[in-house]
């Protein structure tokens, strides 16, 4: 066998092995549809509180449904404070994500825990449901759809929005004051959001 032929055969073998290997790789990875959504969002699913203590079975079922929705629709990504090592699970859903967009100004994601002073404890059920349904806040402003994706939540059934509310009412209260949005900030000034809120979120937590 000439060297040329040898090289040709070797190259052909390598190509065949690579193709067979790639097909085997595709064959053995589980299709995404077989991966349960919950397994992709384990920390959220495991985040406190446990809902087992809710006595009323109907309320517990609603809260479980709410937790499922909150977990798989990504409220956490915006509403859980981010530390340097990722989400700060101790302050699960206590708010603090900064958003800025031309036309909608700047806003910081709200504290969704039931704290009566700085969280959803200050709002009636109807007020919370209205934010989810139409993005309209109690003070009358409407959140930018890309800052708080209420157009997606407005397509849910009223039962699903209610379930989310029931779940949020059972979270551990965290005191975390969130500044009001600034409708006039523009992306053209990248410093605007830090100027508005302070580089360190501008949100100081009270010692708990
Ligand atoms: C893309 C980021 C983002 C996602 C995802 C998101 N939010 Fe928000 N949310 C925000 C921001 C920002 C605000 C504050 C907007 C403002 O002040 O105008 C907010 C405000 C709220 C408020 C108003 C609370 C108050 O104190 O007035 C509620 C309730 C809320 N979000 C619930 C949810 C729920 C429930 C989910 C998931 C189903 C969710 N959000 C997903 C960014 C987000």
Coordinates of C-alpha atoms and ligand atoms in Angstrom, one line a residue:
X1 CA 0.0 0.0 0.0
X2 CA 1.4 3.4 -0.9
X3 CA 1.6 6.1 1.7
X4 CA -0.9 8.1 -0.2
X5 CA -3.4 5.3 -0.1
X6 CA -2.7 4.7 3.6
X7 CA -3.3 8.4 4.4
X8 CA -6.5 8.4 2.3
X9 CA -7.9 5.4 4.2
X10 CA -7.0 6.8 7.6
X11 CA -8.7 10.1 6.8
X12 CA -11.8 8.2 5.6
X13 CA -11.9 6.1 8.8
X14 CA -11.6 9.2 10.9
X15 CA -14.5 10.9 9.0
X16 CA -16.7 7.8 9.3
X17 CA -15.9 7.4 13.1
X18 CA -16.7 11.1 13.6
X19 CA -20.0 10.8 11.8
X20 CA -21.0 7.6 13.6
X21 CA -19.9 9.1 16.9
X22 CA -22.0 12.3 16.3
X23 CA -25.1 10.2 15.4
X24 CA -24.6 8.1 18.6
X25 CA -24.2 11.3 20.6
X26 CA -27.5 12.6 19.2
X27 CA -29.1 9.2 19.8
X28 CA -28.1 9.0 23.5
X29 CA -28.9 12.6 24.7
X30 CA -32.5 12.7 26.0
X31 CA -34.8 14.9 23.9
X32 CA -35.7 18.1 25.6
X33 CA -39.3 17.1 25.8
X34 CA -38.4 14.2 28.0
X35 CA -36.6 16.5 30.6
X36 CA -39.1 17.6 33.2
X37 CA -39.3 21.4 33.5
X38 CA -38.8 21.2 37.3
X39 CA -35.5 19.5 36.9
X40 CA -34.2 22.6 35.1
X41 CA -35.3 24.9 37.9
X42 CA -34.4 22.9 41.0
X43 CA -33.3 25.8 43.3
X44 CA -36.6 27.6 42.7
X45 CA -38.6 24.5 43.3
X46 CA -36.6 23.8 46.5
X47 CA -36.8 27.4 47.7
X48 CA -38.6 28.0 51.0
X49 CA -41.2 28.0 52.3
X50 CA -42.5 24.5 52.4
X51 CA -46.2 24.6 51.6
X52 CA -46.9 21.4 53.6
X53 CA -48.0 23.4 56.6
X54 CA -51.0 24.9 54.8
X55 CA -54.0 23.3 56.6
X56 CA -56.7 23.9 54.0
X57 CA -56.1 21.4 51.2
X58 CA -57.8 23.7 48.6
X59 CA -55.4 26.5 49.5
X60 CA -52.4 24.2 49.5
X61 CA -53.3 22.9 46.0
X62 CA -53.6 26.5 44.8
X63 CA -50.3 27.5 46.4
X64 CA -48.6 24.5 44.8
X65 CA -49.9 25.4 41.4
X66 CA -48.7 29.0 42.0
X67 CA -45.3 27.8 43.0
X68 CA -45.1 25.7 39.8
X69 CA -46.1 28.7 37.6
X70 CA -43.6 31.0 39.4
X71 CA -40.9 28.4 39.1
X72 CA -41.3 27.6 35.4
X73 CA -42.1 31.1 34.0
X74 CA -39.0 32.8 35.3
X75 CA -40.2 35.4 37.8
X76 CA -37.0 34.5 39.8
X77 CA -34.6 35.7 37.1
X78 CA -35.8 39.3 37.6
X79 CA -37.3 39.2 41.1
X80 CA -34.6 37.4 43.1
X81 CA -31.6 39.6 44.1
X82 CA -28.4 38.6 42.3
X83 CA -25.2 38.2 44.3
X84 CA -21.8 37.8 42.8
X85 CA -22.3 34.0 43.0
X86 CA -25.7 34.0 41.4
X87 CA -29.2 34.4 42.9
X88 CA -29.4 35.1 46.5
X89 CA -31.8 32.3 47.6
X90 CA -32.1 33.6 51.2
X91 CA -33.9 36.6 49.7
X92 CA -35.9 34.6 47.2
X93 CA -38.2 36.9 45.2
X94 CA -37.3 40.0 47.3
X95 CA -36.6 42.1 44.2
X96 CA -33.7 44.3 43.1
X97 CA -33.1 43.6 39.4
X98 CA -32.5 46.8 37.5
X99 CA -34.1 47.5 34.1
X100 CA -33.8 50.4 31.7
X101 CA -35.4 50.9 28.3
X102 CA -36.1 53.9 26.2
X103 CA -39.8 54.9 26.4
X104 CA -40.4 53.0 29.7
X105 CA -37.6 54.6 31.7
X106 CA -35.8 52.7 34.4
X107 CA -37.3 50.4 37.1
X108 CA -36.2 48.0 39.7
X109 CA -38.0 44.7 40.1
X110 CA -40.4 44.6 43.0
X111 CA -40.2 42.8 46.3
X112 CA -42.8 40.0 45.9
X113 CA -42.5 38.7 49.5
X114 CA -45.4 39.5 51.9
X115 CA -43.5 42.1 53.9
X116 CA -46.2 44.7 54.9
X117 CA -43.9 47.7 54.5
X118 CA -41.8 47.0 51.4
X119 CA -43.3 44.0 49.8
X120 CA -46.7 42.8 48.5
X121 CA -48.1 43.0 52.0
X122 CA -48.8 46.7 51.2
X123 CA -51.1 45.7 48.3
X124 CA -54.6 44.3 48.1
X125 CA -55.2 41.1 46.2
X126 CA -56.9 43.1 43.4
X127 CA -53.9 45.4 43.1
X128 CA -51.5 42.6 42.6
X129 CA -53.7 40.8 40.2
X130 CA -54.1 44.0 38.2
X131 CA -50.3 44.3 37.7
X132 CA -50.2 40.7 36.4
X133 CA -53.3 41.3 34.2
X134 CA -52.6 44.7 32.7
X135 CA -49.3 46.0 34.1
X136 CA -51.1 48.9 35.8
X137 CA -49.8 49.7 39.2
X138 CA -51.8 51.2 42.1
X139 CA -50.3 54.7 41.4
X140 CA -51.6 54.4 37.8
X141 CA -48.3 53.9 35.9
X142 CA -48.1 51.0 33.5
X143 CA -44.9 49.0 33.6
X144 CA -42.9 48.6 30.4
X145 CA -43.8 45.2 28.9
X146 CA -40.1 44.3 28.5
X147 CA -39.3 45.3 32.0
X148 CA -42.2 43.4 33.6
X149 CA -43.6 40.9 31.0
X150 CA -47.3 41.3 32.0
X151 CA -48.6 40.8 28.4
X152 CA -47.6 37.2 28.8
X153 CA -49.3 36.9 32.2
X154 CA -52.4 38.6 31.0
X155 CA -53.0 35.6 28.7
X156 CA -53.1 33.2 31.6
X157 CA -56.4 32.1 33.1
X158 CA -57.6 34.1 36.1
X159 CA -57.3 30.9 38.1
X160 CA -53.5 30.8 37.3
X161 CA -53.0 34.4 38.3
X162 CA -54.9 33.8 41.5
X163 CA -52.8 30.7 42.2
X164 CA -49.6 32.8 41.8
X165 CA -51.0 35.3 44.2
X166 CA -51.8 32.7 46.8
X167 CA -48.3 31.3 46.6
X168 CA -46.6 34.7 46.9
X169 CA -48.7 35.4 50.0
X170 CA -47.1 32.3 51.6
X171 CA -43.4 33.4 51.0
X172 CA -41.2 34.4 53.8
X173 CA -41.4 38.2 54.3
X174 CA -38.2 40.0 53.5
X175 CA -37.7 43.7 54.3
X176 CA -36.2 45.2 51.1
X177 CA -37.3 48.6 50.0
X178 CA -37.4 49.2 46.2
X179 CA -37.2 52.7 44.8
X180 CA -39.9 54.0 42.5
X181 CA -39.4 53.7 38.8
X182 CA -38.0 56.7 36.8
X183 CA -40.0 57.1 33.6
X184 CA -37.6 59.7 32.2
X185 CA -34.3 57.7 32.3
X186 CA -32.9 56.8 28.8
X187 CA -30.6 54.1 27.6
X188 CA -28.6 56.8 25.9
X189 CA -27.2 57.6 29.3
X190 CA -25.8 54.3 30.6
X191 CA -25.1 55.9 33.9
X192 CA -28.7 56.9 34.3
X193 CA -29.8 53.8 36.2
X194 CA -26.9 54.0 38.6
X195 CA -27.4 57.7 39.0
X196 CA -31.1 57.1 39.8
X197 CA -30.6 54.2 42.2
X198 CA -27.0 54.3 43.3
X199 CA -24.5 51.7 41.9
X200 CA -25.2 49.3 44.8
X201 CA -28.9 49.0 43.8
X202 CA -29.6 52.0 46.0
X203 CA -31.5 49.6 48.2
X204 CA -30.3 49.1 51.7
X205 CA -31.5 46.2 53.6
X206 CA -32.4 46.7 57.2
X207 CA -30.8 44.2 59.6
X208 CA -33.1 41.3 60.2
Ligands
LIG1 C1 -38.1 40.7 32.9 C2 -38.1 40.9 34.3 C3 -39.4 40.5 35.1 C4 -40.0 39.2 35.1 C5 -39.7 38.0 34.3 C6 -41.1 39.3 36.0 N1 -41.1 40.6 36.6 FE1 -42.5 41.3 37.9 N2 -41.6 43.2 37.8 C7 -40.5 43.5 37.1 C8 -40.1 44.9 37.3 C9 -39.0 45.7 36.7 C10 -41.2 45.4 38.1 C11 -41.3 46.9 38.6 C12 -41.9 47.7 37.5 C13 -42.2 49.1 37.8 O1 -42.0 49.5 39.0 O2 -42.7 49.8 37.0 C14 -42.0 44.3 38.5 C15 -43.2 44.4 39.3 C16 -44.0 43.4 39.6 C17 -45.1 43.5 40.5 C18 -45.6 44.7 41.2 C19 -45.3 44.7 42.7 C20 -45.5 46.0 43.4 O3 -45.0 46.1 44.6 O4 -46.1 46.9 42.9 C21 -45.6 42.2 40.7 C22 -46.8 41.7 41.5 C23 -44.8 41.3 39.9 N3 -43.8 42.0 39.2 C24 -45.0 39.9 39.8 C25 -44.3 39.1 38.9 C26 -44.6 37.7 38.8 C27 -45.6 36.9 39.6 C28 -43.7 37.2 37.8 C29 -43.6 35.8 37.2 C30 -44.9 35.2 36.8 C31 -42.9 38.4 37.3 N4 -43.3 39.5 38.0 C32 -41.9 38.3 36.3 C33 -39.7 42.6 36.3 C34 -40.1 41.3 36.0

